[in-house]
PDB file of C-alpha atoms in Angstrom:
ATOM      1  CA  THR H 629       5.049  16.083  19.235  1.00 89.00           C
ATOM      2  CA  LEU H 630       6.195  12.474  18.875  1.00 90.00           C
ATOM      3  CA  ILE H 631       9.842  13.382  19.652  1.00 92.00           C
ATOM      4  CA  LYS H 632       8.737  15.250  22.741  1.00 90.00           C
ATOM      5  CA  ALA H 633       6.574  12.334  23.887  1.00 89.00           C
ATOM      6  CA  VAL H 634       9.337   9.808  23.391  1.00 91.00           C
ATOM      7  CA  SER H 635      11.740  12.062  25.259  1.00 92.00           C
ATOM      8  CA  LEU H 636       9.380  12.364  28.207  1.00 90.00           C
ATOM      9  CA  LEU H 637       8.868   8.550  28.265  1.00 90.00           C
ATOM     10  CA  ALA H 638      12.641   7.957  28.144  1.00 92.00           C
ATOM     11  CA  ALA H 639      13.169  10.402  31.010  1.00 92.00           C
ATOM     12  CA  GLY H 640      10.372   8.855  33.056  1.00 90.00           C
ATOM     13  CA  LYS H 641       8.509  12.169  33.111  1.00 89.00           C
ATOM     14  CA  ALA H 642       5.452  11.228  31.015  1.00 88.00           C
ATOM     15  CA  LYS H 643       2.215  11.597  32.905  1.00 85.00           C
ATOM     16  CA  ALA H 644      -0.435   8.963  32.225  1.00 84.00           C
ATOM     17  CA  ARG H 645      -3.988  10.023  31.966  1.00 85.00           C
ATOM     18  CA  PRO H 646      -7.036   7.816  31.418  1.00 90.00           C
ATOM     19  CA  GLN H 647      -8.783   7.699  28.054  1.00 88.00           C
ATOM     20  CA  ASP H 648     -11.996   9.698  27.755  1.00 91.00           C
ATOM     21  CA  HIS H 649     -14.325   6.903  26.678  1.00 91.00           C
ATOM     22  CA  ARG H 650     -16.947   9.385  25.509  1.00 90.00           C
ATOM     23  CA  ARG H 651     -14.576  10.566  22.792  1.00 90.00           C
ATOM     24  CA  ALA H 652     -13.290   7.148  21.806  1.00 89.00           C
ATOM     25  CA  THR H 653     -14.381   5.751  18.431  1.00 88.00           C
ATOM     26  CA  TYR H 654     -14.699   2.216  17.091  1.00 86.00           C
ATOM     27  CA  ALA H 655     -12.681   1.165  14.029  1.00 83.00           C
ATOM     28  CA  PRO H 656     -14.402  -1.751  12.289  1.00 86.00           C
ATOM     29  CA  SER H 657     -12.424  -4.619  10.740  1.00 86.00           C
ATOM     30  CA  ILE H 658     -11.207  -4.128   7.227  1.00 86.00           C
ATOM     31  CA  ARG H 659     -13.476  -5.880   4.710  1.00 87.00           C
ATOM     32  CA  ARG H 660     -12.064  -7.822   1.839  1.00 86.00           C
ATOM     33  CA  GLU H 661     -13.446  -5.394  -0.756  1.00 84.00           C
ATOM     34  CA  GLU H 662     -11.552  -2.549   0.962  1.00 87.00           C
ATOM     35  CA  GLU H 663      -8.280  -4.295   0.196  1.00 93.00           C
ATOM     36  CA  GLY H 664      -8.631  -3.651  -3.542  1.00 94.00           C
ATOM     37  CA  ILE H 665      -6.461  -0.949  -5.161  1.00 96.00           C
ATOM     38  CA  ASP H 666      -8.441   1.611  -7.151  1.00 95.00           C
ATOM     39  CA  TRP H 667      -5.890   2.850  -9.696  1.00 96.00           C
ATOM     40  CA  SER H 668      -8.226   5.679 -10.729  1.00 95.00           C
ATOM     41  CA  ARG H 669      -7.494   7.500  -7.456  1.00 95.00           C
ATOM     42  CA  GLU H 670      -4.748  10.088  -7.021  1.00 96.00           C
ATOM     43  CA  GLY H 671      -1.262   8.568  -6.782  1.00 96.00           C
ATOM     44  CA  GLU H 672      -0.641   9.763  -3.223  1.00 97.00           C
ATOM     45  CA  ARG H 673      -3.938   8.198  -2.061  1.00 97.00           C
ATOM     46  CA  VAL H 674      -3.081   4.913  -3.767  1.00 97.00           C
ATOM     47  CA  ALA H 675       0.345   4.843  -2.114  1.00 97.00           C
ATOM     48  CA  ASN H 676      -1.272   5.648   1.272  1.00 97.00           C
ATOM     49  CA  HIS H 677      -3.813   2.841   0.774  1.00 97.00           C
ATOM     50  CA  ILE H 678      -1.005   0.358  -0.018  1.00 97.00           C
ATOM     51  CA  ASN H 679       1.121   1.414   2.978  1.00 97.00           C
ATOM     52  CA  GLY H 680      -1.854   1.563   5.309  1.00 95.00           C
ATOM     53  CA  LEU H 681      -2.871  -2.047   4.678  1.00 95.00           C
ATOM     54  CA  SER H 682       0.674  -3.426   4.933  1.00 93.00           C
ATOM     55  CA  PRO H 683       1.703  -6.025   5.826  1.00 90.00           C
ATOM     56  CA  ASP H 684      -1.666  -7.595   6.542  1.00 90.00           C
ATOM     57  CA  PRO H 685      -4.120  -7.779   5.030  1.00 92.00           C
ATOM     58  CA  GLY H 686      -2.255  -6.009   2.178  1.00 92.00           C
ATOM     59  CA  ALA H 687      -3.663  -3.990  -0.696  1.00 96.00           C
ATOM     60  CA  CYS H 688      -4.561  -6.210  -3.663  1.00 95.00           C
ATOM     61  CA  THR H 689      -4.618  -5.941  -7.407  1.00 96.00           C
ATOM     62  CA  PHE H 690      -4.465  -8.347 -10.285  1.00 94.00           C
ATOM     63  CA  PHE H 691      -1.525  -8.889 -12.654  1.00 93.00           C
ATOM     64  CA  GLN H 692      -1.783 -11.382 -15.535  1.00 91.00           C
ATOM     65  CA  GLY H 693      -4.879 -12.910 -13.932  1.00 90.00           C
ATOM     66  CA  ARG H 694      -3.256 -13.563 -10.562  1.00 92.00           C
ATOM     67  CA  ARG H 695      -3.819 -11.778  -7.260  1.00 93.00           C
ATOM     68  CA  LEU H 696      -0.880  -9.607  -6.159  1.00 95.00           C
ATOM     69  CA  LYS H 697      -0.523  -7.821  -2.822  1.00 96.00           C
ATOM     70  CA  MET H 698       1.369  -4.544  -2.841  1.00 96.00           C
ATOM     71  CA  LEU H 699       2.987  -3.783   0.458  1.00 97.00           C
ATOM     72  CA  ARG H 700       5.126  -0.625   0.153  1.00 97.00           C
ATOM     73  CA  ALA H 701       4.769   2.339  -2.215  1.00 97.00           C
ATOM     74  CA  LEU H 702       5.548   5.955  -2.721  1.00 96.00           C
ATOM     75  CA  PRO H 703       3.774   8.619  -4.782  1.00 97.00           C
ATOM     76  CA  ALA H 704       5.652   9.202  -8.088  1.00 96.00           C
ATOM     77  CA  GLU H 705       5.585  11.506 -11.112  1.00 94.00           C
ATOM     78  CA  GLY H 706       4.013  10.230 -14.300  1.00 94.00           C
ATOM     79  CA  SER H 707       0.813   9.922 -16.188  1.00 94.00           C
ATOM     80  CA  GLY H 708      -1.056   7.410 -18.302  1.00 95.00           C
ATOM     81  CA  PRO H 709      -4.166   5.215 -18.126  1.00 96.00           C
ATOM     82  CA  ALA H 710      -4.916   4.181 -14.538  1.00 95.00           C
ATOM     83  CA  GLY H 711      -3.192   0.948 -13.631  1.00 95.00           C
ATOM     84  CA  GLU H 712      -0.750   0.963 -16.596  1.00 96.00           C
ATOM     85  CA  ILE H 713       2.912   0.262 -15.942  1.00 97.00           C
ATOM     86  CA  LEU H 714       4.918   3.337 -16.889  1.00 97.00           C
ATOM     87  CA  ALA H 715       8.415   2.169 -15.950  1.00 96.00           C
ATOM     88  CA  VAL H 716      10.167  -0.923 -14.567  1.00 95.00           C
ATOM     89  CA  GLY H 717      13.598  -1.255 -13.087  1.00 90.00           C
ATOM     90  CA  PRO H 718      15.664  -2.623 -10.207  1.00 87.00           C
ATOM     91  CA  GLY H 719      14.156   0.082  -7.929  1.00 84.00           C
ATOM     92  CA  GLY H 720      10.567  -1.063  -8.579  1.00 88.00           C
ATOM     93  CA  LEU H 721       7.581  -0.363 -10.775  1.00 94.00           C
ATOM     94  CA  VAL H 722       5.987   2.975 -11.608  1.00 97.00           C
ATOM     95  CA  ILE H 723       2.228   2.581 -12.173  1.00 97.00           C
ATOM     96  CA  ALA H 724      -0.106   5.292 -13.433  1.00 97.00           C
ATOM     97  CA  ALA H 725      -2.863   6.408 -11.137  1.00 96.00           C
ATOM     98  CA  GLY H 726      -5.875   8.641 -11.795  1.00 93.00           C
ATOM     99  CA  ARG H 727      -3.598  11.632 -11.285  1.00 95.00           C
ATOM    100  CA  GLY H 728       0.133  11.056 -10.903  1.00 96.00           C
ATOM    101  CA  ALA H 729       1.652   7.690 -10.331  1.00 97.00           C
ATOM    102  CA  VAL H 730       2.824   5.221  -7.733  1.00 97.00           C
ATOM    103  CA  ARG H 731       6.281   3.685  -7.299  1.00 97.00           C
ATOM    104  CA  VAL H 732       5.809   0.182  -5.858  1.00 97.00           C
ATOM    105  CA  LEU H 733       8.692  -1.050  -3.689  1.00 97.00           C
ATOM    106  CA  GLU H 734       7.505  -4.347  -2.219  1.00 97.00           C
ATOM    107  CA  VAL H 735       4.998  -6.968  -3.289  1.00 97.00           C
ATOM    108  CA  ARG H 736       3.702 -10.480  -2.365  1.00 96.00           C
ATOM    109  CA  PRO H 737       2.460 -12.572  -5.314  1.00 95.00           C
ATOM    110  CA  GLU H 738      -0.291 -15.036  -4.611  1.00 92.00           C
ATOM    111  CA  GLY H 739       1.158 -18.147  -2.911  1.00 92.00           C
ATOM    112  CA  LYS H 740       4.668 -16.647  -2.683  1.00 94.00           C
ATOM    113  CA  ASN H 741       6.780 -14.835  -0.117  1.00 96.00           C
ATOM    114  CA  THR H 742       7.136 -11.092   0.139  1.00 96.00           C
ATOM    115  CA  MET H 743       9.743  -9.695  -2.280  1.00 96.00           C
ATOM    116  CA  SER H 744      11.144  -6.380  -3.428  1.00 96.00           C
ATOM    117  CA  ALA H 745       9.552  -4.915  -6.486  1.00 95.00           C
ATOM    118  CA  GLY H 746      12.972  -5.273  -8.190  1.00 93.00           C
ATOM    119  CA  ASP H 747      12.854  -9.064  -7.574  1.00 94.00           C
ATOM    120  CA  PHE H 748       9.277  -9.093  -8.905  1.00 95.00           C
ATOM    121  CA  VAL H 749      10.445  -7.317 -12.043  1.00 94.00           C
ATOM    122  CA  ARG H 750      13.231  -9.792 -12.626  1.00 92.00           C
ATOM    123  CA  GLY H 751      11.043 -12.839 -12.051  1.00 91.00           C
ATOM    124  CA  TYR H 752       7.663 -11.837 -13.561  1.00 92.00           C
ATOM    125  CA  ARG H 753       8.958  -9.541 -16.292  1.00 93.00           C
ATOM    126  CA  PRO H 754       6.302  -6.831 -16.281  1.00 95.00           C
ATOM    127  CA  ALA H 755       6.817  -4.273 -19.043  1.00 95.00           C
ATOM    128  CA  PRO H 756       5.649  -0.696 -19.720  1.00 96.00           C
ATOM    129  CA  GLY H 757       2.198  -0.750 -21.184  1.00 95.00           C
ATOM    130  CA  MET H 758       1.034  -3.818 -19.232  1.00 96.00           C
ATOM    131  CA  THR H 759      -1.741  -3.137 -16.722  1.00 94.00           C
ATOM    132  CA  PHE H 760      -2.786  -3.941 -13.189  1.00 93.00           C
ATOM    133  CA  LYS H 761      -6.487  -4.528 -12.751  1.00 88.00           C
ATOM    134  CA  ILE H 762      -8.737  -3.151  -9.975  1.00 77.00           C
ATOM    135  CA  PHE H 763      -9.346  -5.880  -7.404  1.00 66.00           C
TER     136      PHE H 763
END
């Protein structure tokens, strides 16, 4: 559907139609407590939560007592206690969720710039067995 719509727009053949205000819905602002990552949820839902709040406000968790925003993630294979780091490497972090896991690709530590998860691993040295806390 998206490809068809873009093709119509590019060809100048898209027909505009007014929005039906009776069917429109209001989306409230995201509250701070909704930014927190609940590691007990299914891995795919955690990854969607992270990606859905990126780049701002960002999905938040705590690592070593400091706030950490996670900005890009994918569902991954793995199991363990929710929030526990299962694997680290140049490609990112794999963190256990309630069911499955999440591969984190991009983060923003408190007071720092956005960085790849690989850079985070090299600088902050997280290790398997360490945990991320629910915000």
